Amino acid sequence: DAKTTQPPSMDCAEGRAANLPCNHSTISGNEYVYWYRQIHSQGPQYIIHGLKNNETNEMASLIITEDRKSSTLILPHATLRDTAVYYCIVSRGAGNNRKLIWGLGTSLAVNP
Amino acid sequence: GAGVSQSPSNKVTEKGKDVELRCDPISGHTALYWYRQRLGQGLEFLIYFQGNSAPDKSGLPSDRFSAERTGESVSTLTIQRTQQEDSAVYLCASSLSVDTQYFGPGTRLTVL
């Protein structure tokens, strides 16, 4: 199973970009990288996912290295409401049988 | 529209009692997942329902745990003869595909 490694915690100043790294050096060619976040006492929230190309949506950007062994989630202008645990996840399996294998995530604190 | 709902939000029970947790997925979502999250930990996959296919029960920790889903509607997770180590938040998610899972708020189970 592919596993991910994330720093346990990070700080970011409000209004600045938050860059959250993730290592997934054993990822296989057909495994996707997903990012979810979990605000305190809530269920996780999907952010973004990708296979090998960089992706952007209204919430964030995902930069995946060419060798796919690491990725970075970018929150371009962090707000206090972005304080949460951010999970970098790789899938296991194929098609509808893909499952998400969750690690411990990075606890991001956005400071005023 | 309505999101994933779970009930009860909190459950306190005595060791040895059975508990039943309920999940109402988003209407039309064919996939439904149950996860367990212990304090300060990531999500632990329990079981996955996809349409009318046989459920993937590979994450259930023991035969005291079982889950049912009727068609593409409500699901119940049952824990028999609860133990203190069963104390956790139980999260349900539904989706149209594995890529974007929508989570409920969870049920916090405390076994005394």
mmCIF file of C-alpha atoms in Angstrom:
data_model
loop_
_atom_site.group_PDB
_atom_site.id
_atom_site.type_symbol
_atom_site.label_atom_id
_atom_site.label_comp_id
_atom_site.label_asym_id
_atom_site.label_seq_id
_atom_site.Cartn_x
_atom_site.Cartn_y
_atom_site.Cartn_z
ATOM 1 C CA ASP A 1 0.000 0.000 0.000
ATOM 2 C CA ALA A 2 1.220 3.487 -0.800
ATOM 3 C CA LYS A 3 1.668 5.578 2.308
ATOM 4 C CA THR A 4 2.040 9.283 2.855
ATOM 5 C CA THR A 5 4.274 11.330 5.121
ATOM 6 C CA GLN A 6 3.248 14.779 6.267
ATOM 7 C CA PRO A 7 4.652 17.171 8.873
ATOM 8 C CA PRO A 8 2.538 16.927 12.022
ATOM 9 C CA SER A 9 1.946 20.668 12.266
ATOM 10 C CA MET A 10 2.454 23.957 10.445
ATOM 11 C CA ASP A 11 1.728 27.620 11.030
ATOM 12 C CA CYS A 12 0.720 30.241 8.513
ATOM 13 C CA ALA A 13 -0.056 33.940 8.756
ATOM 14 C CA GLU A 14 -3.512 35.028 7.703
ATOM 15 C CA GLY A 15 -3.551 36.273 4.113
ATOM 16 C CA ARG A 16 -0.369 34.440 3.172
ATOM 17 C CA ALA A 17 -0.122 31.298 1.087
ATOM 18 C CA ALA A 18 -0.084 28.012 2.972
ATOM 19 C CA ASN A 19 2.038 25.320 1.324
ATOM 20 C CA LEU A 20 1.443 21.874 2.759
ATOM 21 C CA PRO A 21 3.905 19.170 1.662
ATOM 22 C CA CYS A 22 3.312 15.459 1.333
ATOM 23 C CA ASN A 23 5.657 12.607 0.482
ATOM 24 C CA HIS A 24 4.319 9.487 -1.193
ATOM 25 C CA SER A 25 7.480 7.887 -2.513
ATOM 26 C CA THR A 26 5.943 4.414 -2.968
ATOM 27 C CA ILE A 27 2.940 5.566 -4.971
ATOM 28 C CA SER A 28 1.988 3.352 -7.915
ATOM 29 C CA GLY A 29 1.212 4.534 -11.425
ATOM 30 C CA ASN A 30 -2.559 4.246 -11.080
ATOM 31 C CA GLU A 31 -2.873 5.666 -7.574
ATOM 32 C CA TYR A 32 -4.388 9.098 -7.109
ATOM 33 C CA VAL A 33 -3.412 11.718 -4.541
ATOM 34 C CA TYR A 34 -6.303 13.213 -2.578
ATOM 35 C CA TRP A 35 -6.440 16.041 -0.102
ATOM 36 C CA TYR A 36 -9.140 16.406 2.519
ATOM 37 C CA ARG A 37 -9.310 18.623 5.553
ATOM 38 C CA GLN A 38 -11.043 18.264 8.887
ATOM 39 C CA ILE A 39 -12.052 21.273 10.903
ATOM 40 C CA HIS A 40 -12.306 20.588 14.623
ATOM 41 C CA SER A 41 -15.321 18.441 15.552
ATOM 42 C CA GLN A 42 -16.541 18.172 11.961
ATOM 43 C CA GLY A 43 -16.406 15.454 9.323
ATOM 44 C CA PRO A 44 -13.645 15.666 6.707
ATOM 45 C CA GLN A 45 -14.158 17.860 3.644
ATOM 46 C CA TYR A 46 -12.863 17.053 0.166
ATOM 47 C CA ILE A 47 -10.449 19.627 -1.246
ATOM 48 C CA ILE A 48 -8.831 18.362 -4.425
ATOM 49 C CA HIS A 49 -7.290 15.324 -6.078
ATOM 50 C CA GLY A 50 -4.926 14.521 -8.944
ATOM 51 C CA LEU A 51 -3.046 11.782 -10.733
ATOM 52 C CA LYS A 52 -0.028 13.435 -12.331
ATOM 53 C CA ASN A 53 -1.047 16.841 -13.616
ATOM 54 C CA ASN A 54 -1.287 19.918 -11.432
ATOM 55 C CA GLU A 55 -4.859 20.743 -10.467
ATOM 56 C CA THR A 56 -6.615 23.904 -9.326
ATOM 57 C CA ASN A 57 -10.095 24.578 -8.049
ATOM 58 C CA GLU A 58 -11.832 27.264 -6.035
ATOM 59 C CA MET A 59 -10.333 25.987 -2.791
ATOM 60 C CA ALA A 60 -6.724 25.166 -3.571
ATOM 61 C CA SER A 61 -4.017 24.119 -5.996
ATOM 62 C CA LEU A 62 -2.300 20.755 -6.076
ATOM 63 C CA ILE A 63 1.230 20.515 -7.376
ATOM 64 C CA ILE A 64 2.490 16.980 -8.051
ATOM 65 C CA THR A 65 6.165 16.423 -8.849
ATOM 66 C CA GLU A 66 7.060 14.828 -12.161
ATOM 67 C CA ASP A 67 8.164 11.604 -10.471
ATOM 68 C CA ARG A 68 4.912 11.673 -8.416
ATOM 69 C CA LYS A 69 6.802 10.963 -5.219
ATOM 70 C CA SER A 70 5.607 14.131 -3.530
ATOM 71 C CA SER A 71 2.978 16.819 -3.779
ATOM 72 C CA THR A 72 2.118 20.193 -2.295
ATOM 73 C CA LEU A 73 -1.282 21.593 -1.467
ATOM 74 C CA ILE A 74 -1.411 25.355 -1.799
ATOM 75 C CA LEU A 75 -4.007 27.548 -0.122
ATOM 76 C CA PRO A 76 -3.278 30.844 -1.887
ATOM 77 C CA HIS A 77 -4.649 33.240 0.739
ATOM 78 C CA ALA A 78 -5.138 31.445 4.035
ATOM 79 C CA THR A 79 -7.883 32.637 6.367
ATOM 80 C CA LEU A 80 -8.567 31.807 10.003
ATOM 81 C CA ARG A 81 -11.294 29.422 8.804
ATOM 82 C CA ASP A 82 -8.639 27.340 7.062
ATOM 83 C CA THR A 83 -7.319 26.191 10.439
ATOM 84 C CA ALA A 84 -7.795 22.432 10.270
ATOM 85 C CA VAL A 85 -6.071 19.072 9.939
ATOM 86 C CA TYR A 86 -5.112 18.470 6.302
ATOM 87 C CA TYR A 87 -4.895 14.893 5.098
ATOM 88 C CA CYS A 88 -2.875 13.808 2.092
ATOM 89 C CA ILE A 89 -4.157 10.427 0.975
ATOM 90 C CA VAL A 90 -3.381 7.964 -1.755
ATOM 91 C CA SER A 91 -5.918 5.498 -3.024
ATOM 92 C CA ARG A 92 -5.602 1.749 -3.022
ATOM 93 C CA GLY A 93 -7.317 -0.495 -5.538
ATOM 94 C CA ALA A 94 -8.938 0.289 -8.877
ATOM 95 C CA GLY A 95 -12.203 1.713 -10.177
ATOM 96 C CA ASN A 96 -15.040 1.763 -7.699
ATOM 97 C CA ASN A 97 -13.016 -0.498 -5.435
ATOM 98 C CA ARG A 98 -10.499 2.265 -4.726
ATOM 99 C CA LYS A 99 -10.183 2.975 -1.017
ATOM 100 C CA LEU A 100 -8.617 5.918 0.713
ATOM 101 C CA ILE A 101 -5.866 5.126 3.210
ATOM 102 C CA TRP A 102 -5.764 7.922 5.792
ATOM 103 C CA GLY A 103 -2.705 9.006 7.783
ATOM 104 C CA LEU A 104 -2.424 11.470 10.658
ATOM 105 C CA GLY A 105 -2.376 14.627 8.540
ATOM 106 C CA THR A 106 -0.898 18.070 9.129
ATOM 107 C CA SER A 107 -2.485 20.341 11.698
ATOM 108 C CA LEU A 108 -2.446 23.791 10.100
ATOM 109 C CA ALA A 109 -2.854 26.810 12.347
ATOM 110 C CA VAL A 110 -3.614 30.077 10.566
ATOM 111 C CA ASN A 111 -2.669 32.945 12.814
ATOM 112 C CA PRO A 112 -3.993 36.531 12.709
ATOM 113 C CA GLY B 1 -29.314 20.472 -0.572
ATOM 114 C CA ALA B 2 -29.232 18.106 2.379
ATOM 115 C CA GLY B 3 -25.897 16.594 3.226
ATOM 116 C CA VAL B 4 -25.042 13.356 4.965
ATOM 117 C CA SER B 5 -26.705 13.079 8.342
ATOM 118 C CA GLN B 6 -25.873 10.771 11.222
ATOM 119 C CA SER B 7 -27.664 9.904 14.401
ATOM 120 C CA PRO B 8 -27.284 10.046 17.276
ATOM 121 C CA SER B 9 -24.654 12.763 17.446
ATOM 122 C CA ASN B 10 -23.487 11.425 20.797
ATOM 123 C CA LYS B 11 -23.964 8.041 22.403
ATOM 124 C CA VAL B 12 -22.853 6.974 25.853
ATOM 125 C CA THR B 13 -23.244 3.316 26.667
ATOM 126 C CA GLU B 14 -22.089 0.776 29.172
ATOM 127 C CA LYS B 15 -19.563 -1.893 28.387
ATOM 128 C CA GLY B 16 -21.265 -4.994 27.027
ATOM 129 C CA LYS B 17 -24.297 -3.217 25.567
ATOM 130 C CA ASP B 18 -25.134 -3.182 21.862
ATOM 131 C CA VAL B 19 -25.337 0.099 19.941
ATOM 132 C CA GLU B 20 -26.745 1.019 16.567
ATOM 133 C CA LEU B 21 -25.546 4.024 14.602
ATOM 134 C CA ARG B 22 -27.443 5.444 11.663
ATOM 135 C CA CYS B 23 -26.323 7.176 8.477
ATOM 136 C CA ASP B 24 -28.557 8.914 5.946
ATOM 137 C CA PRO B 25 -26.539 9.486 2.760
ATOM 138 C CA ILE B 26 -27.059 12.127 0.128
ATOM 139 C CA SER B 27 -29.911 11.076 -2.131
ATOM 140 C CA GLY B 28 -28.673 9.333 -5.265
ATOM 141 C CA HIS B 29 -25.227 8.503 -3.923
ATOM 142 C CA THR B 30 -24.495 4.890 -4.705
ATOM 143 C CA ALA B 31 -21.458 4.522 -2.458
ATOM 144 C CA LEU B 32 -21.462 4.649 1.334
ATOM 145 C CA TYR B 33 -18.503 4.321 3.684
ATOM 146 C CA TRP B 34 -18.124 3.895 7.423
ATOM 147 C CA TYR B 35 -14.940 5.029 9.194
ATOM 148 C CA ARG B 36 -13.775 5.088 12.777
ATOM 149 C CA GLN B 37 -11.649 7.910 14.172
ATOM 150 C CA ARG B 38 -10.026 7.551 17.557
ATOM 151 C CA LEU B 39 -8.959 10.662 19.422
ATOM 152 C CA GLY B 40 -6.055 12.377 17.678
ATOM 153 C CA GLN B 41 -5.884 9.747 14.955
ATOM 154 C CA GLY B 42 -6.672 9.586 11.265
ATOM 155 C CA LEU B 43 -9.659 7.809 9.796
ATOM 156 C CA GLU B 44 -9.786 4.015 9.881
ATOM 157 C CA PHE B 45 -11.805 2.397 7.098
ATOM 158 C CA LEU B 46 -14.489 -0.008 8.313
ATOM 159 C CA ILE B 47 -16.862 -0.958 5.496
ATOM 160 C CA TYR B 48 -17.891 0.166 2.001
ATOM 161 C CA PHE B 49 -21.186 -0.301 0.151
ATOM 162 C CA GLN B 50 -21.399 0.248 -3.597
ATOM 163 C CA GLY B 51 -24.819 -0.087 -5.162
ATOM 164 C CA ASN B 52 -26.072 -3.663 -5.104
ATOM 165 C CA SER B 53 -22.583 -5.182 -4.946
ATOM 166 C CA ALA B 54 -21.461 -7.204 -1.967
ATOM 167 C CA PRO B 55 -20.062 -4.813 0.646
ATOM 168 C CA ASP B 56 -16.328 -4.582 1.310
ATOM 169 C CA LYS B 57 -16.097 -5.531 4.971
ATOM 170 C CA SER B 58 -12.319 -5.800 5.075
ATOM 171 C CA GLY B 59 -11.938 -3.006 7.631
ATOM 172 C CA LEU B 60 -14.285 -4.324 10.292
ATOM 173 C CA PRO B 61 -12.099 -4.928 13.366
ATOM 174 C CA SER B 62 -14.027 -7.866 14.793
ATOM 175 C CA ASP B 63 -17.188 -9.909 14.380
ATOM 176 C CA ARG B 64 -18.854 -7.643 16.928
ATOM 177 C CA PHE B 65 -19.101 -5.040 14.163
ATOM 178 C CA SER B 66 -21.640 -5.297 11.363
ATOM 179 C CA ALA B 67 -23.372 -2.934 8.973
ATOM 180 C CA GLU B 68 -26.341 -3.019 6.676
ATOM 181 C CA ARG B 69 -27.604 -0.849 3.898
ATOM 182 C CA THR B 70 -30.959 -1.132 2.190
ATOM 183 C CA GLY B 71 -30.543 -0.329 -1.485
ATOM 184 C CA GLU B 72 -29.027 3.124 -1.847
ATOM 185 C CA SER B 73 -30.568 4.550 1.284
ATOM 186 C CA VAL B 74 -29.930 4.550 4.983
ATOM 187 C CA SER B 75 -27.196 2.443 6.572
ATOM 188 C CA THR B 76 -26.820 1.219 10.130
ATOM 189 C CA LEU B 77 -23.603 0.240 11.865
ATOM 190 C CA THR B 78 -24.106 -2.121 14.791
ATOM 191 C CA ILE B 79 -21.561 -2.813 17.489
ATOM 192 C CA GLN B 80 -22.401 -5.725 19.759
ATOM 193 C CA ARG B 81 -21.079 -6.197 23.272
ATOM 194 C CA THR B 82 -19.299 -2.855 23.212
ATOM 195 C CA GLN B 83 -15.830 -2.531 24.718
ATOM 196 C CA GLN B 84 -14.055 0.562 25.971
ATOM 197 C CA GLU B 85 -11.694 0.469 22.995
ATOM 198 C CA ASP B 86 -14.727 0.990 20.738
ATOM 199 C CA SER B 87 -14.942 4.575 22.013
ATOM 200 C CA ALA B 88 -14.383 6.818 18.998
ATOM 201 C CA VAL B 89 -16.118 9.030 16.490
ATOM 202 C CA TYR B 90 -17.839 6.975 13.798
ATOM 203 C CA LEU B 91 -18.033 8.795 10.480
ATOM 204 C CA CYS B 92 -20.172 8.003 7.492
ATOM 205 C CA ALA B 93 -19.537 9.270 3.972
ATOM 206 C CA SER B 94 -21.436 8.921 0.715
ATOM 207 C CA SER B 95 -20.359 9.544 -2.839
ATOM 208 C CA LEU B 96 -21.071 8.988 -6.490
ATOM 209 C CA SER B 97 -17.448 7.949 -6.917
ATOM 210 C CA VAL B 98 -14.522 7.331 -4.619
ATOM 211 C CA ASP B 99 -12.973 10.618 -5.669
ATOM 212 C CA THR B 100 -15.244 12.939 -3.708
ATOM 213 C CA GLN B 101 -16.662 11.623 -0.466
ATOM 214 C CA TYR B 102 -19.126 13.729 1.482
ATOM 215 C CA PHE B 103 -18.929 13.179 5.206
ATOM 216 C CA GLY B 104 -21.517 13.428 7.913
ATOM 217 C CA PRO B 105 -20.794 15.085 11.270
ATOM 218 C CA GLY B 106 -20.124 11.754 12.950
ATOM 219 C CA THR B 107 -21.415 9.949 16.020
ATOM 220 C CA ARG B 108 -19.268 10.219 19.122
ATOM 221 C CA LEU B 109 -19.455 6.901 20.957
ATOM 222 C CA THR B 110 -18.320 6.639 24.557
ATOM 223 C CA VAL B 111 -18.230 3.233 26.199
ATOM 224 C CA LEU B 112 -18.005 3.413 29.970
#
